[in-house]
Amino acid sequence: MDTRRSTTGYVVMLNNGAIAWKSRRQPTVALSTMESEYMALTDATKELKWIKTLIAELGYSNGKDNDPTDLFSDNQGAIALAKNPVSHSRAKHIDIRHHFVREAIQDRIIWVQYIPTAEMTADSLTKALGREKHQKCTLRMGMS
């Protein structure tokens, strides 16, 4: 059944291998692609924050603990909304809980960067893909 709900998907990479991933229907209907992508950024941010804490508790450090982790998105609108905490008229309806990503950027936990859709590894978790694109995604995840 078509629920009109988008699918959130993300892949967390460490040393060129996938260590965590998730694909699930979003709990609410997004009113725009930007909102759907912003909701996905929030889920990925929560996972990255948890993994960074776990790695630190295990005693691993890269010497750059204050450097934010790169989080890639292929939606320029979601990136702009995440990086600019000014109220946007087209984003008034977005639930405050999704603005968690803004706080993570300010706290230098993550830094959101644009990546072209053709290079988005998590696409294999969110949509039907052709064989070639699916194989590229699995190779990027270290599943070859």
PDB file of C-alpha atoms in Angstrom:
ATOM      1  CA  MET A   1       0.000   0.000   0.000  1.00  0.00           C
ATOM      2  CA  ASP A   2       1.257   3.467  -0.818  1.00  0.00           C
ATOM      3  CA  THR A   3       1.579   5.409   2.443  1.00  0.00           C
ATOM      4  CA  ARG A   4       3.064   8.557   0.861  1.00  0.00           C
ATOM      5  CA  ARG A   5       5.881   8.242   3.395  1.00  0.00           C
ATOM      6  CA  SER A   6       9.462   8.519   2.246  1.00  0.00           C
ATOM      7  CA  THR A   7      12.183   6.024   3.063  1.00  0.00           C
ATOM      8  CA  THR A   8      15.124   7.121   5.190  1.00  0.00           C
ATOM      9  CA  GLY A   9      18.407   5.431   4.491  1.00  0.00           C
ATOM     10  CA  TYR A  10      21.983   5.978   5.552  1.00  0.00           C
ATOM     11  CA  VAL A  11      25.296   4.137   5.595  1.00  0.00           C
ATOM     12  CA  VAL A  12      28.038   4.862   8.132  1.00  0.00           C
ATOM     13  CA  MET A  13      31.497   4.179   6.752  1.00  0.00           C
ATOM     14  CA  LEU A  14      34.719   3.580   8.681  1.00  0.00           C
ATOM     15  CA  ASN A  15      37.996   2.704   6.934  1.00  0.00           C
ATOM     16  CA  ASN A  16      36.203   2.179   3.598  1.00  0.00           C
ATOM     17  CA  GLY A  17      33.702  -0.311   5.003  1.00  0.00           C
ATOM     18  CA  ALA A  18      30.102  -0.019   6.115  1.00  0.00           C
ATOM     19  CA  ILE A  19      29.802  -0.411   9.903  1.00  0.00           C
ATOM     20  CA  ALA A  20      26.180   0.701  10.305  1.00  0.00           C
ATOM     21  CA  TRP A  21      23.229   1.225   7.994  1.00  0.00           C
ATOM     22  CA  LYS A  22      19.511   1.750   8.199  1.00  0.00           C
ATOM     23  CA  SER A  23      16.552   1.789   5.881  1.00  0.00           C
ATOM     24  CA  ARG A  24      13.036   2.467   7.124  1.00  0.00           C
ATOM     25  CA  ARG A  25       9.854   4.313   6.320  1.00  0.00           C
ATOM     26  CA  GLN A  26       9.718   7.764   7.860  1.00  0.00           C
ATOM     27  CA  PRO A  27       7.180   8.026  10.697  1.00  0.00           C
ATOM     28  CA  THR A  28       5.395  10.993   9.122  1.00  0.00           C
ATOM     29  CA  VAL A  29       4.552  12.189   5.645  1.00  0.00           C
ATOM     30  CA  ALA A  30       7.039  14.761   4.365  1.00  0.00           C
ATOM     31  CA  LEU A  31       5.531  17.694   2.509  1.00  0.00           C
ATOM     32  CA  SER A  32       8.584  18.105   0.261  1.00  0.00           C
ATOM     33  CA  THR A  33      11.695  16.280  -0.859  1.00  0.00           C
ATOM     34  CA  MET A  34      13.755  18.761   1.142  1.00  0.00           C
ATOM     35  CA  GLU A  35      11.835  17.898   4.309  1.00  0.00           C
ATOM     36  CA  SER A  36      12.247  14.182   3.692  1.00  0.00           C
ATOM     37  CA  GLU A  37      15.998  14.590   3.168  1.00  0.00           C
ATOM     38  CA  TYR A  38      16.251  16.780   6.274  1.00  0.00           C
ATOM     39  CA  MET A  39      14.519  14.074   8.326  1.00  0.00           C
ATOM     40  CA  ALA A  40      17.045  11.552   6.978  1.00  0.00           C
ATOM     41  CA  LEU A  41      19.908  13.891   7.968  1.00  0.00           C
ATOM     42  CA  THR A  42      18.531  13.926  11.503  1.00  0.00           C
ATOM     43  CA  ASP A  43      18.477  10.118  11.731  1.00  0.00           C
ATOM     44  CA  ALA A  44      22.006   9.856  10.335  1.00  0.00           C
ATOM     45  CA  THR A  45      23.227  12.544  12.750  1.00  0.00           C
ATOM     46  CA  LYS A  46      21.878  10.622  15.745  1.00  0.00           C
ATOM     47  CA  GLU A  47      23.664   7.468  14.566  1.00  0.00           C
ATOM     48  CA  LEU A  48      26.954   9.300  13.947  1.00  0.00           C
ATOM     49  CA  LYS A  49      26.820  10.922  17.364  1.00  0.00           C
ATOM     50  CA  TRP A  50      26.313   7.529  19.006  1.00  0.00           C
ATOM     51  CA  ILE A  51      29.122   5.880  17.011  1.00  0.00           C
ATOM     52  CA  LYS A  52      31.556   8.711  17.770  1.00  0.00           C
ATOM     53  CA  THR A  53      30.793   8.288  21.482  1.00  0.00           C
ATOM     54  CA  LEU A  54      31.253   4.507  21.274  1.00  0.00           C
ATOM     55  CA  ILE A  55      34.585   4.815  19.473  1.00  0.00           C
ATOM     56  CA  ALA A  56      35.819   7.321  22.064  1.00  0.00           C
ATOM     57  CA  GLU A  57      34.713   5.047  24.933  1.00  0.00           C
ATOM     58  CA  LEU A  58      36.652   2.188  23.346  1.00  0.00           C
ATOM     59  CA  GLY A  59      39.753   4.370  23.539  1.00  0.00           C
ATOM     60  CA  TYR A  60      40.239   4.977  19.852  1.00  0.00           C
ATOM     61  CA  SER A  61      41.241   8.422  18.734  1.00  0.00           C
ATOM     62  CA  ASN A  62      42.387   9.839  15.448  1.00  0.00           C
ATOM     63  CA  GLY A  63      44.025  12.836  17.081  1.00  0.00           C
ATOM     64  CA  LYS A  64      41.353  15.081  15.596  1.00  0.00           C
ATOM     65  CA  ASP A  65      38.554  14.523  18.110  1.00  0.00           C
ATOM     66  CA  ASN A  66      37.267  18.067  17.670  1.00  0.00           C
ATOM     67  CA  ASP A  67      36.912  17.711  13.907  1.00  0.00           C
ATOM     68  CA  PRO A  68      33.362  17.101  12.758  1.00  0.00           C
ATOM     69  CA  THR A  69      32.440  13.932  10.879  1.00  0.00           C
ATOM     70  CA  ASP A  70      31.413  14.452   7.267  1.00  0.00           C
ATOM     71  CA  LEU A  71      27.762  13.710   6.548  1.00  0.00           C
ATOM     72  CA  PHE A  72      26.875  13.707   2.862  1.00  0.00           C
ATOM     73  CA  SER A  73      23.540  14.677   1.338  1.00  0.00           C
ATOM     74  CA  ASP A  74      22.439  15.065  -2.262  1.00  0.00           C
ATOM     75  CA  ASN A  75      19.778  17.661  -1.428  1.00  0.00           C
ATOM     76  CA  GLN A  76      21.006  21.267  -1.461  1.00  0.00           C
ATOM     77  CA  GLY A  77      17.834  22.537   0.264  1.00  0.00           C
ATOM     78  CA  ALA A  78      18.262  20.200   3.230  1.00  0.00           C
ATOM     79  CA  ILE A  79      21.919  21.196   3.549  1.00  0.00           C
ATOM     80  CA  ALA A  80      21.029  24.895   3.506  1.00  0.00           C
ATOM     81  CA  LEU A  81      18.334  24.388   6.141  1.00  0.00           C
ATOM     82  CA  ALA A  82      20.743  22.436   8.351  1.00  0.00           C
ATOM     83  CA  LYS A  83      23.544  24.980   8.120  1.00  0.00           C
ATOM     84  CA  ASN A  84      21.458  28.145   8.425  1.00  0.00           C
ATOM     85  CA  PRO A  85      19.387  28.324  11.640  1.00  0.00           C
ATOM     86  CA  VAL A  86      17.396  31.283  10.342  1.00  0.00           C
ATOM     87  CA  SER A  87      13.684  30.558  10.025  1.00  0.00           C
ATOM     88  CA  HIS A  88      12.716  29.731   6.465  1.00  0.00           C
ATOM     89  CA  SER A  89       9.148  30.361   5.334  1.00  0.00           C
ATOM     90  CA  ARG A  90       9.145  27.081   3.401  1.00  0.00           C
ATOM     91  CA  ALA A  91      10.273  25.125   6.475  1.00  0.00           C
ATOM     92  CA  LYS A  92       8.034  26.459   9.247  1.00  0.00           C
ATOM     93  CA  HIS A  93       6.109  23.206   9.397  1.00  0.00           C
ATOM     94  CA  ILE A  94       9.155  20.993  10.023  1.00  0.00           C
ATOM     95  CA  ASP A  95       9.031  19.474  13.479  1.00  0.00           C
ATOM     96  CA  ILE A  96      11.498  20.953  15.967  1.00  0.00           C
ATOM     97  CA  ARG A  97      12.896  17.499  16.756  1.00  0.00           C
ATOM     98  CA  HIS A  98      14.395  17.424  13.276  1.00  0.00           C
ATOM     99  CA  HIS A  99      16.453  20.535  14.014  1.00  0.00           C
ATOM    100  CA  PHE A 100      18.744  18.271  16.079  1.00  0.00           C
ATOM    101  CA  VAL A 101      21.057  18.292  13.067  1.00  0.00           C
ATOM    102  CA  ARG A 102      21.587  22.065  13.420  1.00  0.00           C
ATOM    103  CA  GLU A 103      22.784  21.620  16.989  1.00  0.00           C
ATOM    104  CA  ALA A 104      25.164  18.841  15.938  1.00  0.00           C
ATOM    105  CA  ILE A 105      26.702  21.150  13.327  1.00  0.00           C
ATOM    106  CA  GLN A 106      27.131  23.918  15.914  1.00  0.00           C
ATOM    107  CA  ASP A 107      28.696  21.427  18.358  1.00  0.00           C
ATOM    108  CA  ARG A 108      31.098  20.274  15.595  1.00  0.00           C
ATOM    109  CA  ILE A 109      29.850  16.693  15.748  1.00  0.00           C
ATOM    110  CA  ILE A 110      29.039  16.636  12.037  1.00  0.00           C
ATOM    111  CA  TRP A 111      29.548  18.759   8.941  1.00  0.00           C
ATOM    112  CA  VAL A 112      27.036  18.336   6.121  1.00  0.00           C
ATOM    113  CA  GLN A 113      28.432  18.321   2.600  1.00  0.00           C
ATOM    114  CA  TYR A 114      26.872  18.009  -0.827  1.00  0.00           C
ATOM    115  CA  ILE A 115      27.455  14.881  -2.861  1.00  0.00           C
ATOM    116  CA  PRO A 116      26.002  14.351  -6.348  1.00  0.00           C
ATOM    117  CA  THR A 117      23.108  11.898  -6.512  1.00  0.00           C
ATOM    118  CA  ALA A 118      25.160   9.658  -8.797  1.00  0.00           C
ATOM    119  CA  GLU A 119      27.638   9.125  -5.929  1.00  0.00           C
ATOM    120  CA  MET A 120      25.121   8.635  -3.084  1.00  0.00           C
ATOM    121  CA  THR A 121      25.929   5.265  -1.492  1.00  0.00           C
ATOM    122  CA  ALA A 122      22.726   5.102   0.571  1.00  0.00           C
ATOM    123  CA  ASP A 123      20.522   5.134  -2.547  1.00  0.00           C
ATOM    124  CA  SER A 124      20.549   1.332  -2.527  1.00  0.00           C
ATOM    125  CA  LEU A 125      18.682   1.505   0.801  1.00  0.00           C
ATOM    126  CA  THR A 126      16.016   3.975  -0.267  1.00  0.00           C
ATOM    127  CA  LYS A 127      14.959   3.190  -3.833  1.00  0.00           C
ATOM    128  CA  ALA A 128      14.908   0.619  -6.587  1.00  0.00           C
ATOM    129  CA  LEU A 129      18.071   0.871  -8.659  1.00  0.00           C
ATOM    130  CA  GLY A 130      19.331  -0.555 -11.882  1.00  0.00           C
ATOM    131  CA  ARG A 131      22.016  -3.231 -11.733  1.00  0.00           C
ATOM    132  CA  GLU A 132      24.917  -0.866 -12.483  1.00  0.00           C
ATOM    133  CA  LYS A 133      23.972   1.741  -9.844  1.00  0.00           C
ATOM    134  CA  HIS A 134      23.274  -0.997  -7.253  1.00  0.00           C
ATOM    135  CA  GLN A 135      26.683  -2.575  -7.895  1.00  0.00           C
ATOM    136  CA  LYS A 136      28.378   0.825  -7.493  1.00  0.00           C
ATOM    137  CA  CYS A 137      26.626   1.327  -4.151  1.00  0.00           C
ATOM    138  CA  THR A 138      27.633  -2.102  -2.846  1.00  0.00           C
ATOM    139  CA  LEU A 139      31.237  -1.548  -3.959  1.00  0.00           C
ATOM    140  CA  ARG A 140      31.330   1.808  -2.107  1.00  0.00           C
ATOM    141  CA  MET A 141      30.066   0.020   1.024  1.00  0.00           C
ATOM    142  CA  GLY A 142      32.978  -2.418   0.820  1.00  0.00           C
ATOM    143  CA  MET A 143      30.710  -5.354  -0.043  1.00  0.00           C
ATOM    144  CA  SER A 144      32.673  -6.832  -2.925  1.00  0.00           C
TER     145      SER A 144
END
